Coordinates of C-alpha atoms and ligand atoms in Angstrom, one line a residue:
X4 CA -28.3 -85.8 79.7
X5 CA -26.9 -89.3 79.7
X6 CA -26.7 -91.3 76.5
X7 CA -25.9 -94.9 76.2
X8 CA -25.3 -96.5 72.8
X9 CA -25.0 -100.1 72.0
X10 CA -25.0 -101.5 68.5
X11 CA -26.6 -98.5 67.0
X12 CA -29.3 -98.2 69.5
X13 CA -29.2 -95.4 72.0
X14 CA -31.0 -94.5 75.2
X15 CA -31.3 -90.9 76.4
X16 CA -32.1 -89.8 79.9
X17 CA -32.2 -86.0 80.2
X18 CA -33.5 -83.0 82.1
X19 CA -34.0 -81.4 78.8
X20 CA -37.1 -81.9 76.7
X21 CA -36.4 -84.9 74.4
X22 CA -35.8 -83.0 71.2
X23 CA -33.4 -80.5 72.7
X24 CA -31.5 -83.3 74.4
X25 CA -31.1 -85.2 71.1
X26 CA -30.0 -82.0 69.3
X27 CA -27.4 -81.2 72.0
X28 CA -26.0 -84.6 71.5
X29 CA -25.9 -84.3 67.7
X30 CA -24.2 -81.0 67.9
X31 CA -21.6 -82.5 69.9
X32 CA -21.3 -85.1 67.2
X33 CA -20.8 -82.2 64.7
X34 CA -17.9 -81.0 66.7
X35 CA -18.3 -77.3 67.4
X36 CA -21.0 -76.1 69.7
X37 CA -21.3 -72.5 68.4
X38 CA -19.9 -69.8 66.1
X39 CA -19.6 -66.1 66.6
X40 CA -22.8 -65.3 64.9
X41 CA -26.3 -66.0 65.9
X42 CA -27.1 -68.0 62.9
X43 CA -24.3 -70.4 62.8
X44 CA -24.7 -71.0 66.5
X45 CA -26.5 -74.0 68.1
X46 CA -29.3 -73.7 70.5
X47 CA -27.3 -75.4 73.2
X48 CA -23.8 -75.4 74.2
X49 CA -22.7 -78.7 75.6
X50 CA -19.8 -80.4 77.2
X51 CA -19.5 -84.1 77.1
X52 CA -17.9 -86.5 79.5
X53 CA -17.3 -90.1 78.5
X54 CA -18.3 -92.3 81.3
X55 CA -17.7 -95.6 79.7
X56 CA -16.0 -96.3 76.5
X57 CA -16.1 -100.0 75.7
X58 CA -17.4 -102.4 73.2
X59 CA -20.3 -102.5 72.5
X60 CA -21.6 -100.1 75.2
X61 CA -20.7 -96.4 75.2
X62 CA -22.0 -94.1 77.9
X63 CA -21.7 -90.4 77.8
X64 CA -22.9 -87.6 80.1
X65 CA -23.7 -84.2 78.6
X66 CA -23.8 -80.8 80.5
X67 CA -25.9 -78.5 78.3
X68 CA -26.7 -74.8 78.5
X69 CA -28.9 -72.6 76.3
X70 CA -26.6 -70.8 73.9
X71 CA -29.3 -68.1 73.2
X72 CA -29.2 -67.0 76.7
X73 CA -25.5 -67.1 77.0
X74 CA -24.9 -65.0 73.9
X75 CA -27.9 -62.7 74.3
X76 CA -25.9 -59.5 75.1
X77 CA -23.3 -60.3 72.6
X78 CA -25.9 -60.7 69.9
X79 CA -27.7 -57.5 70.8
X80 CA -24.4 -55.7 70.5
X81 CA -23.8 -57.2 67.1
X82 CA -27.2 -56.1 65.9
X83 CA -26.4 -52.6 67.2
X84 CA -23.1 -52.5 65.3
X85 CA -24.8 -53.7 62.2
X86 CA -27.5 -51.1 62.4
X87 CA -25.0 -48.3 63.1
X88 CA -23.0 -49.5 60.1
X89 CA -25.9 -49.4 57.8
X90 CA -26.9 -45.9 59.0
X91 CA -23.3 -44.8 58.6
X92 CA -23.1 -46.1 55.1
X93 CA -26.4 -44.5 54.0
X94 CA -25.3 -41.3 55.6
X95 CA -21.9 -41.4 53.8
X96 CA -23.7 -42.2 50.5
X97 CA -26.0 -39.3 50.9
X98 CA -23.3 -36.8 51.9
X99 CA -21.1 -38.0 48.9
X100 CA -24.0 -37.5 46.6
X101 CA -24.7 -34.0 47.7
X102 CA -21.0 -33.1 47.6
X103 CA -20.6 -34.5 44.1
X104 CA -23.7 -32.6 43.0
X105 CA -22.2 -29.4 44.3
X106 CA -19.1 -30.0 42.3
X107 CA -20.6 -31.6 39.2
X108 CA -23.4 -29.2 38.6
X109 CA -21.3 -26.1 38.1
X110 CA -18.8 -28.2 36.1
X111 CA -21.5 -29.5 33.9
X112 CA -22.8 -26.0 33.4
X113 CA -19.4 -24.8 32.5
X114 CA -19.0 -27.6 30.0
X115 CA -22.3 -26.5 28.4
X116 CA -21.1 -22.9 28.2
X117 CA -17.8 -24.1 26.6
X118 CA -19.8 -26.0 24.0
X119 CA -21.7 -22.8 23.2
X120 CA -18.6 -20.7 23.1
X121 CA -17.2 -23.3 20.6
X122 CA -20.3 -22.6 18.5
X123 CA -19.5 -18.9 18.5
X124 CA -21.8 -17.6 21.2
X125 CA -19.7 -15.2 23.2
X126 CA -22.6 -13.3 24.7
X127 CA -23.9 -15.8 27.3
X128 CA -23.7 -14.9 30.9
X129 CA -21.4 -17.0 33.0
X130 CA -22.2 -17.0 36.7
X131 CA -19.4 -17.2 39.1
X132 CA -19.7 -20.1 41.4
X133 CA -19.2 -18.9 45.0
X134 CA -19.4 -22.1 46.9
X135 CA -16.2 -23.8 45.8
X136 CA -13.1 -21.6 45.4
X137 CA -11.6 -23.7 42.6
X138 CA -14.8 -23.7 40.6
X139 CA -15.1 -20.0 41.1
X140 CA -11.6 -19.6 39.7
X141 CA -12.4 -21.8 36.8
X142 CA -15.6 -19.8 36.0
X143 CA -13.6 -16.6 36.1
X144 CA -11.2 -18.1 33.7
X145 CA -14.1 -19.0 31.5
X146 CA -15.4 -15.4 31.6
X147 CA -12.1 -13.9 30.6
X148 CA -11.6 -16.6 27.9
X149 CA -15.0 -15.8 26.5
X150 CA -14.2 -12.1 26.5
X151 CA -10.8 -12.7 24.9
X152 CA -12.3 -14.9 22.2
X153 CA -15.1 -12.4 21.5
X154 CA -12.6 -9.6 21.2
X155 CA -10.4 -11.6 18.9
X156 CA -13.3 -12.7 16.8
X157 CA -14.5 -9.2 16.5
X158 CA -11.0 -8.1 15.4
X159 CA -10.7 -10.9 12.8
X160 CA -14.1 -10.1 11.5
X161 CA -13.3 -6.4 11.3
X162 CA -10.0 -7.1 9.5
X163 CA -11.6 -9.5 7.1
X164 CA -14.3 -7.0 6.2
X165 CA -12.5 -3.6 6.4
X166 CA -9.7 -1.8 4.9
X167 CA -7.3 -1.5 7.8
X168 CA -5.7 1.8 6.8
X169 CA -8.9 3.9 6.3
X170 CA -11.4 1.9 8.3
X171 CA -13.8 1.7 5.3
X172 CA -15.2 -1.6 4.1
X173 CA -13.1 -3.7 1.8
X174 CA -14.2 -4.7 -1.6
X175 CA -15.6 -8.1 -0.6
X176 CA -17.6 -6.8 2.3
X177 CA -18.9 -3.9 0.2
X178 CA -20.2 -6.4 -2.3
X179 CA -21.9 -8.5 0.4
X180 CA -23.5 -5.4 1.9
X181 CA -24.7 -4.1 -1.4
X182 CA -26.2 -7.5 -2.3
X183 CA -28.1 -7.3 1.0
X184 CA -29.2 -3.8 0.1
X185 CA -30.4 -4.9 -3.4
X186 CA -32.3 -7.8 -1.9
X187 CA -34.2 -5.4 0.3
X188 CA -37.2 -4.4 -1.8
X189 CA -38.0 -1.3 0.3
X190 CA -35.2 0.6 -1.5
X191 CA -37.0 0.6 -4.8
X192 CA -35.6 3.9 -5.9
X193 CA -32.3 2.2 -6.4
X194 CA -28.7 3.3 -6.0
X195 CA -25.8 4.8 -7.8
X196 CA -22.7 2.6 -7.5
X197 CA -19.7 4.9 -7.8
X198 CA -16.1 3.9 -8.2
X199 CA -13.9 6.9 -7.2
X200 CA -10.3 7.3 -8.4
X201 CA -7.9 9.8 -6.9
X202 CA -6.5 11.5 -10.0
X203 CA -2.7 11.5 -10.3
X204 CA -2.3 9.8 -6.9
X205 CA 0.9 8.2 -8.1
X206 CA 2.3 11.7 -8.6
X207 CA 1.3 12.7 -5.0
X208 CA 3.0 9.5 -3.7
X209 CA 6.1 10.1 -5.7
X210 CA 6.4 13.9 -5.0
X211 CA 5.6 13.8 -1.3
X212 CA 6.3 10.3 -0.2
X213 CA 4.0 7.4 0.7
X214 CA 3.3 8.6 4.1
X215 CA 1.7 11.8 2.8
X216 CA 0.0 9.7 0.1
X217 CA -1.5 7.5 2.8
X218 CA -2.7 10.6 4.8
X219 CA -4.4 11.9 1.6
X220 CA -6.3 8.6 1.3
X221 CA -7.3 8.7 4.9
X222 CA -8.6 12.2 4.3
X223 CA -10.7 11.0 1.4
X224 CA -12.1 8.2 3.7
X225 CA -12.8 10.8 6.3
X226 CA -14.8 12.9 3.9
X227 CA -16.7 9.8 2.8
X228 CA -17.5 9.0 6.4
X229 CA -18.6 12.5 7.2
X230 CA -20.9 13.0 4.2
X231 CA -22.1 9.5 3.7
X232 CA -22.4 8.0 7.2
X233 CA -25.3 5.6 6.5
X234 CA -24.3 4.0 3.3
X235 CA -21.7 1.6 1.9
X236 CA -18.2 3.2 1.5
X237 CA -15.2 1.0 0.7
X238 CA -11.6 1.2 -0.4
X239 CA -11.3 -1.3 -3.2
X240 CA -7.7 -0.6 -4.4
X241 CA -4.8 1.6 -3.7
X242 CA -6.3 4.9 -4.8
X243 CA -9.8 3.6 -5.6
X244 CA -12.9 3.9 -3.5
X245 CA -16.4 2.6 -3.8
X246 CA -19.5 4.4 -2.7
X247 CA -23.2 3.5 -2.8
X248 CA -25.5 6.5 -3.0
X249 CA -29.2 6.0 -2.5
X250 CA -31.1 7.7 -5.4
X251 CA -32.8 10.5 -3.5
X252 CA -32.5 12.9 -6.4
X253 CA -31.2 13.3 -9.9
X254 CA -28.0 11.4 -10.6
X255 CA -26.2 14.4 -11.9
X256 CA -26.9 16.5 -8.8
X257 CA -25.9 13.6 -6.5
X258 CA -22.6 13.3 -8.3
X259 CA -21.9 17.0 -8.3
X260 CA -22.6 16.9 -4.6
X261 CA -20.2 14.0 -4.2
X262 CA -17.5 15.8 -6.1
X263 CA -18.0 18.9 -3.9
X264 CA -17.8 16.8 -0.7
X265 CA -14.6 15.1 -1.8
X266 CA -12.7 17.9 -3.5
X267 CA -10.8 20.6 -1.9
X268 CA -7.3 21.0 -0.6
X269 CA -6.0 18.4 1.7
X270 CA -4.0 20.1 4.4
X271 CA -1.1 18.0 5.8
X272 CA 1.2 19.9 8.0
X273 CA 2.3 22.8 5.9
X274 CA 1.5 21.0 2.6
X275 CA -1.7 21.8 0.7
X276 CA -2.4 19.1 -1.8
X277 CA -5.3 19.5 -4.1
X278 CA -7.3 16.3 -4.6
X279 CA -9.1 15.7 -7.8
X280 CA -11.2 12.7 -8.8
X281 CA -12.7 10.7 -11.6
X282 CA -15.9 8.9 -11.1
X283 CA -17.4 5.9 -12.8
X284 CA -21.1 5.3 -12.2
X285 CA -23.4 2.4 -12.5
X286 CA -27.1 2.7 -11.8
X287 CA -28.8 -0.2 -10.0
X288 CA -32.1 0.3 -11.7
X289 CA -30.5 -0.1 -15.1
X290 CA -26.9 -1.4 -15.1
X291 CA -27.2 -4.7 -13.2
X292 CA -28.8 -6.5 -10.4
X293 CA -25.9 -8.0 -8.5
X294 CA -23.4 -6.0 -6.5
X295 CA -20.4 -7.5 -8.3
X296 CA -21.8 -6.6 -11.7
X297 CA -22.6 -3.0 -10.6
X298 CA -19.1 -2.7 -9.1
X299 CA -17.5 -4.1 -12.3
X300 CA -19.5 -1.8 -14.5
X301 CA -18.7 1.3 -12.4
X302 CA -15.1 0.3 -12.6
X303 CA -15.2 0.1 -16.4
X304 CA -16.8 3.5 -16.4
X305 CA -14.2 4.8 -14.0
X306 CA -11.4 3.4 -16.2
X307 CA -12.8 5.4 -19.1
X308 CA -13.2 8.6 -17.0
X309 CA -9.5 8.3 -16.0
X310 CA -8.2 7.7 -19.5
X311 CA -10.3 10.5 -21.0
X312 CA -9.6 12.8 -18.1
X313 CA -13.4 13.2 -17.5
X314 CA -14.8 13.9 -14.1
X315 CA -17.8 11.5 -14.5
X316 CA -18.6 8.7 -16.8
X317 CA -21.9 6.7 -16.6
X318 CA -21.7 3.1 -17.5
X319 CA -23.0 2.3 -20.9
X320 CA -22.8 -1.0 -22.7
X321 CA -20.7 0.6 -25.5
X322 CA -18.0 1.4 -22.9
X323 CA -17.9 -2.2 -21.8
X324 CA -17.6 -3.4 -25.4
X325 CA -14.8 -1.0 -25.9
X326 CA -13.2 -2.2 -22.7
X327 CA -13.4 -5.8 -24.0
X328 CA -12.1 -4.7 -27.3
X329 CA -9.1 -3.1 -25.7
X330 CA -8.3 -6.2 -23.7
X331 CA -8.5 -8.3 -26.9
X332 CA -6.3 -5.8 -28.7
X333 CA -3.8 -6.0 -26.0
X334 CA -3.6 -9.7 -26.3
X335 CA -3.2 -9.4 -30.1
X336 CA -0.4 -6.9 -29.4
X337 CA 1.4 -9.4 -27.2
X338 CA 1.1 -11.9 -30.0
X339 CA 2.4 -9.4 -32.5
X340 CA 5.4 -8.7 -30.4
X341 CA 6.4 -12.4 -30.0
X342 CA 5.1 -13.7 -33.3
X343 CA 6.7 -13.9 -36.7
X344 CA 3.7 -12.4 -38.4
X345 CA 5.4 -9.1 -39.1
X346 CA 2.5 -6.9 -38.0
X347 CA 4.8 -4.4 -36.4
X348 CA 7.0 -2.0 -38.3
X349 CA 9.2 0.9 -37.5
X350 CA 8.6 4.0 -39.6
X351 CA 11.0 6.9 -39.9
X352 CA 10.0 10.5 -40.0
X353 CA 12.7 13.0 -41.1
X354 CA 13.7 15.9 -38.9
X355 CA 15.2 18.5 -41.1
X356 CA 17.6 21.2 -39.8
X357 CA 18.1 24.8 -40.9
X358 CA 21.8 24.7 -40.2
X359 CA 24.3 23.2 -42.6
X360 CA 24.7 19.6 -41.8
X361 CA 25.3 16.3 -43.6
X362 CA 23.7 14.2 -40.9
X363 CA 20.2 12.8 -41.5
X364 CA 17.9 12.7 -38.5
X365 CA 14.7 10.7 -38.1
X366 CA 12.2 9.9 -35.4
X367 CA 11.3 6.2 -35.1
X368 CA 7.5 5.7 -35.0
X369 CA 5.9 2.4 -34.5
X370 CA 3.3 1.1 -36.8
X371 CA 1.0 -1.8 -36.2
X372 CA -1.0 -3.4 -39.0
X373 CA -3.5 -5.7 -37.3
X374 CA -4.5 -8.7 -39.4
X375 CA -8.2 -7.9 -39.1
X376 CA -8.4 -4.3 -38.1
X377 CA -5.7 -3.0 -40.3
X378 CA -3.8 0.2 -39.1
X379 CA -4.1 0.7 -35.4
X380 CA -2.9 4.2 -34.2
X381 CA 0.0 4.3 -31.8
X382 CA -1.9 7.1 -30.1
X383 CA -4.3 4.3 -29.2
X384 CA -2.2 1.2 -28.5
X385 CA 0.9 2.8 -26.9
X386 CA -1.0 4.1 -23.9
X387 CA -2.7 0.7 -23.7
X388 CA 0.7 -1.0 -23.7
X389 CA 1.9 1.4 -21.1
X390 CA -1.0 0.6 -18.8
X391 CA -0.6 -3.1 -19.3
X392 CA 3.1 -3.1 -18.7
X393 CA 3.9 -4.1 -22.2
X394 CA 5.7 -0.9 -23.2
X395 CA 9.2 -2.0 -22.2
X396 CA 9.0 -5.0 -24.6
X397 CA 7.9 -2.6 -27.3
X398 CA 10.8 -0.2 -26.6
X399 CA 13.3 -3.0 -26.7
X400 CA 11.9 -4.3 -30.0
X401 CA 11.9 -0.8 -31.5
X402 CA 15.5 -0.1 -30.4
X403 CA 16.7 -3.4 -31.9
X404 CA 14.9 -2.7 -35.2
X405 CA 16.3 0.8 -35.4
X406 CA 19.8 -0.4 -34.7
X407 CA 19.5 -3.1 -37.4
X408 CA 18.4 -0.4 -39.9
X409 CA 21.2 1.9 -38.9
X410 CA 23.7 -0.8 -39.4
X411 CA 22.3 -1.5 -42.8
X412 CA 22.4 2.2 -43.8
X413 CA 25.9 2.4 -42.5
X414 CA 27.0 -0.5 -44.6
X415 CA 25.8 1.6 -47.6
X416 CA 27.9 4.5 -46.5
X417 CA 25.0 6.6 -45.1
X418 CA 25.2 8.2 -41.6
X419 CA 22.0 8.8 -39.8
X420 CA 20.7 9.5 -36.3
X421 CA 17.4 8.1 -35.1
X422 CA 15.3 9.3 -32.1
X423 CA 13.5 6.7 -30.1
X424 CA 10.5 7.4 -27.9
X425 CA 10.8 6.3 -24.4
X426 CA 8.1 5.8 -21.8
X427 CA 8.1 6.4 -18.0
X428 CA 8.5 2.6 -17.4
X429 CA 11.7 2.6 -19.6
X430 CA 13.2 5.2 -17.3
X431 CA 12.6 3.0 -14.3
X432 CA 15.0 0.3 -15.5
X433 CA 18.6 1.4 -15.4
X434 CA 19.6 -1.7 -17.3
X435 CA 18.2 -0.3 -20.5
X436 CA 21.3 1.9 -21.0
X437 CA 23.7 -1.1 -20.9
X438 CA 21.4 -2.9 -23.4
X439 CA 21.6 0.0 -25.8
X440 CA 25.3 0.6 -25.6
X441 CA 25.9 -3.1 -26.0
X442 CA 23.7 -3.3 -29.1
X443 CA 25.5 -0.3 -30.6
X444 CA 28.9 -1.7 -29.9
X445 CA 27.9 -5.0 -31.5
X446 CA 27.0 -3.2 -34.8
X447 CA 29.9 -0.7 -34.6
X448 CA 27.7 2.3 -34.3
X449 CA 28.5 5.4 -32.3
X450 CA 26.3 6.9 -29.5
X451 CA 25.4 9.7 -31.9
X452 CA 23.5 7.2 -34.0
X453 CA 20.7 7.2 -31.4
X454 CA 18.9 9.9 -29.4
X455 CA 15.9 9.7 -27.2
X456 CA 12.6 11.5 -26.7
X457 CA 10.7 11.5 -23.5
X458 CA 7.7 13.6 -22.3
X459 CA 7.9 15.8 -19.2
X460 CA 5.1 13.9 -17.5
X461 CA 7.0 10.6 -18.0
X462 CA 10.1 12.2 -16.4
X463 CA 8.0 13.5 -13.6
X464 CA 6.3 10.2 -12.8
X465 CA 9.4 9.2 -11.0
X466 CA 11.5 12.3 -11.4
X467 CA 14.5 11.3 -9.2
X468 CA 15.2 8.0 -10.8
X469 CA 14.4 9.3 -14.3
X470 CA 16.7 12.3 -14.0
X471 CA 19.5 10.1 -12.6
X472 CA 19.2 7.7 -15.6
X473 CA 19.0 10.6 -18.1
X474 CA 22.2 12.0 -16.7
X475 CA 23.8 8.6 -17.5
X476 CA 22.4 8.7 -21.0
X477 CA 23.9 12.2 -21.5
X478 CA 27.2 10.9 -20.0
X479 CA 27.3 8.2 -22.6
X480 CA 27.0 10.8 -25.4
X481 CA 23.3 10.4 -26.2
X482 CA 21.1 13.4 -27.0
X483 CA 17.9 13.5 -25.0
X484 CA 14.8 15.6 -26.0
X485 CA 11.8 16.6 -24.0
X486 CA 8.9 15.5 -26.1
X487 CA 5.5 17.2 -26.4
X488 CA 6.9 20.3 -24.8
X489 CA 4.2 22.7 -23.6
X490 CA 1.6 20.1 -22.8
X491 CA 2.9 18.9 -19.5
X492 CA 2.9 20.5 -16.1
X493 CA 6.6 20.9 -15.3
X494 CA 7.6 24.4 -14.4
X495 CA 10.2 26.3 -16.3
X496 CA 12.5 26.2 -13.3
X497 CA 12.5 22.4 -13.4
X498 CA 13.8 22.5 -17.0
X499 CA 17.1 23.8 -15.6
X500 CA 17.7 20.6 -13.7
X501 CA 16.8 18.3 -16.5
X502 CA 19.6 16.6 -18.3
X503 CA 18.3 17.2 -21.8
X504 CA 19.8 18.8 -24.9
X505 CA 16.7 19.4 -26.9
X506 CA 13.0 20.5 -26.8
X507 CA 10.3 19.2 -29.1
X508 CA 7.5 21.7 -29.3
X509 CA 4.3 19.7 -29.4
X510 CA 2.4 19.7 -32.7
X511 CA -0.6 21.1 -31.0
X512 CA 1.1 24.5 -31.0
X513 CA 2.6 24.1 -34.5
X514 CA -0.2 22.7 -36.7
X515 CA -1.9 26.1 -36.9
X516 CA 1.1 28.2 -36.3
X517 CA 0.5 30.2 -39.5
X518 CA -3.0 31.4 -38.3
X519 CA -3.1 31.2 -34.5
X520 CA -1.5 34.2 -32.8
X521 CA -1.8 32.4 -29.4
X522 CA 0.3 29.5 -30.8
X523 CA 2.8 32.0 -32.2
X524 CA 3.3 33.6 -28.8
X525 CA 3.7 30.2 -27.2
X526 CA 6.2 28.9 -29.8
X527 CA 8.2 32.1 -29.9
X528 CA 8.5 32.3 -26.1
X529 CA 9.5 28.6 -26.0
X530 CA 12.2 29.3 -28.5
X531 CA 13.5 32.3 -26.4
X532 CA 13.4 30.2 -23.3
X533 CA 15.3 27.3 -25.0
X534 CA 18.0 29.7 -26.0
X535 CA 18.4 30.8 -22.4
X536 CA 18.9 27.3 -21.4
X537 CA 21.1 26.5 -24.4
X538 CA 18.7 23.9 -25.8
X539 CA 18.1 23.0 -29.4
X540 CA 14.5 23.0 -30.6
X541 CA 12.6 20.8 -32.9
X542 CA 9.1 21.8 -34.0
X543 CA 6.9 18.9 -34.9
X544 CA 3.7 19.0 -36.9
X545 CA 4.8 21.5 -39.6
X546 CA 2.3 21.2 -42.3
X547 CA 2.9 24.3 -44.5
X548 CA 5.5 26.7 -45.8
X549 CA 4.3 29.6 -43.7
X550 CA 4.8 27.8 -40.4
X551 CA 8.2 26.7 -41.6
X552 CA 9.2 30.2 -42.5
X553 CA 8.1 31.6 -39.1
X554 CA 10.0 28.9 -37.3
X555 CA 13.1 29.6 -39.3
X556 CA 12.8 33.3 -38.7
X557 CA 12.5 32.7 -34.9
X558 CA 15.6 30.5 -34.7
X559 CA 14.1 27.0 -34.5
X560 CA 16.8 24.4 -35.3
X561 CA 14.9 21.5 -36.8
X562 CA 11.4 20.9 -38.2
X563 CA 9.5 17.7 -38.5
X564 CA 6.1 17.4 -40.2
X565 CA 4.0 16.3 -43.1
X566 CA 5.1 19.3 -45.0
X567 CA 8.5 17.7 -45.4
X568 CA 7.5 14.1 -45.1
X569 CA 5.2 11.7 -43.4
X570 CA 6.7 8.9 -41.4
X571 CA 8.2 6.5 -44.1
X572 CA 8.8 2.8 -44.0
X573 CA 12.5 1.8 -43.8
X574 CA 12.6 0.8 -47.5
X575 CA 11.8 4.4 -48.5
X576 CA 14.4 5.9 -46.3
X577 CA 17.3 5.0 -48.6
X578 CA 15.6 6.8 -51.4
X579 CA 14.9 9.8 -49.1
X580 CA 18.6 10.1 -48.2
X581 CA 19.6 9.7 -51.9
X582 CA 17.2 12.4 -53.2
X583 CA 17.0 15.0 -50.3
X584 CA 19.6 17.0 -48.5
X585 CA 20.0 16.4 -44.8
X586 CA 19.4 20.1 -44.1
X587 CA 17.5 23.0 -45.7
X588 CA 20.7 25.0 -45.9
X589 CA 22.1 22.4 -48.3
X590 CA 19.0 22.8 -50.4
X591 CA 20.4 26.0 -51.7
Ligands
C2E619 P1 4.9 11.7 -30.8 O1 6.2 11.2 -30.2 O2 4.5 13.1 -30.5 O3 5.1 11.6 -32.4 C1 4.8 12.5 -33.3 C2 3.5 12.2 -33.9 O4 3.1 13.3 -34.7 C3 3.5 11.0 -34.8 O5 2.3 10.4 -34.6 C4 3.6 11.6 -36.1 O6 3.2 10.8 -37.2 C5 2.8 12.9 -36.0 N1 3.1 13.9 -36.9 C6 4.3 14.2 -37.4 N2 4.2 15.3 -38.2 C7 2.9 15.6 -38.3 C8 2.2 16.6 -39.0 O7 2.7 17.4 -39.8 N3 0.9 16.6 -38.9 C9 0.2 15.8 -38.1 N4 -1.1 15.9 -37.9 N5 0.9 14.8 -37.4 C10 2.2 14.8 -37.5 P2 2.1 8.8 -34.5 O8 3.2 8.2 -35.4 O9 0.7 8.5 -34.7 O10 2.5 8.6 -33.0 C11 1.7 9.0 -32.0 C12 2.4 8.9 -30.7 O11 2.6 7.5 -30.4 C13 3.8 9.5 -30.7 O12 3.7 10.8 -30.5 C14 4.4 8.7 -29.5 O13 4.0 9.3 -28.3 C15 3.7 7.4 -29.7 N6 4.7 6.5 -30.3 C16 4.8 6.2 -31.6 N7 5.8 5.3 -31.8 C17 6.3 5.0 -30.5 C18 7.3 4.2 -30.0 O14 8.0 3.5 -30.8 N8 7.5 4.1 -28.7 C19 6.8 4.9 -27.9 N9 7.0 4.9 -26.6 N10 5.8 5.7 -28.3 C20 5.6 5.8 -29.6
CA620 CA1 8.2 11.7 -30.1
CA621 CA1 3.9 15.1 -29.9

């Protein structure tokens, strides 16, 4: 093409069609003829040669070629590359998606399982993923975690609902299970809720050691398992069990059967320990409609059975009232001990000897005048105080009162000796002896001013410690008597080892001594025995002259009883000492 321009006007002479020629010229004016890509490339590629460049005429020659044709192969190649790229990207995306799915699906499943494990479902099946090794490993770890958690949960559940030693239910779980049972209307015949106490279990523990004690309890549990496999059996306290018996027959037969099943020697190595029980019973058709109420009422009945040494006690509202009364009374006793109300008094009952002596002897006996109920027998409140752990405070109080009275009498020139009753709990505190000696020292009184009485069963409840302490009492110069002799269990051979100087024959054998030949035999042989062991003997409960004469005849040393005097308040003791001789020998 040739283009001539003058003053804005141009003339084109070209071998190209007119439009293409003009475009080629314009493209030249734009500068670049073509880019790398089809779209930003011109149709023609031109080269210009300036033929004349003057003013006002410019003449140029253009050599043009079709760019389309020139770039054809190149463009095709570009299109190929583009298409291949697209295909490659799509393929990569697809492959990635499939791969991700293979990874994420099992992971998502595991996450779901983990959530269910967290909710406490340990039973679900976890499939092991085989396709990817790491995921397989992870799912195996999940399986073992689930198993571990299940086992641990089972163990925790077991421990929170069972007594670990015996494998029976614990109290709480027994209540839960019984409530379920009570809600189940099918069992309309009802149940007996039985609280079972192993009698004298403490003694078993103390005589044979705790290991043997535990084995005995396990034996009881075993017997319950064996004979009552389908019902609720629990251990609710140290030596207390709870059993629910469906009422398939008469209550009495069921209980006799229960006693039969449980009783019998318990053989441990070469030991044969006989197990005895007391049972408290509440009836679901009568005594309550919730498990905890039935259990509580059976417990109240059991408490009564143990105290009265009965085998069975059925709950009855009177027992509960009495139970409540006892608790109230115990509270009042605490108040009486700490208060200023002077409800408690020490009374003194003379013990009179047959041998010639100037020394007056008394036994200190506690009296409680309740502000509303009046006189409350020590036979009633002392065992209560022993049970409630109040007895040591009582003993301390009595000792102090007695020492104060002794000091008072001494200041009046009267010498006396007072016996104080001790309980098992007193013998379990070695400090009591220091307390006593200190108190005596403070008031300038000799050890002979006090002596102590203790029952065989109280000594035996922790024999080793009690005997050790009694040895120390004797070492300090105190007389010690075995109280209520004849009523306990201790064998005569044990008497030899007891650090005591005196026996007190229980009033049960003395009250009817004049008429009962059985009692006469017992008292006489006791006196013979005491002589063998070089022990002095006091007979308590002497109510008439005939008994007194018999006792004197058989060589009894002292007598105590209503025949000589009832227990007297302290204010009457001065008069007693002023008017009566200290011994019957002095009476002339
Ligand atoms: P115990 O130690 O066997 O006391 C003797 C009991 O027999 C006293 O009963 C006494 O009053 C009673 N008695 C004495 N002579 C006769 C009699 O001729 N005929 C009858 N029927 N009874 C007679 P009490 O005072 O009621 O005491 C009962 C029990 O309470 C005592 O039995 C003792 O075990 C306990 N007790 C009393 N005071 C205390 C105390 O201060 N401390 C402790 N630990 N126990 C005490
Ligand atoms: Ca006594
Ligand atoms: Ca007695």
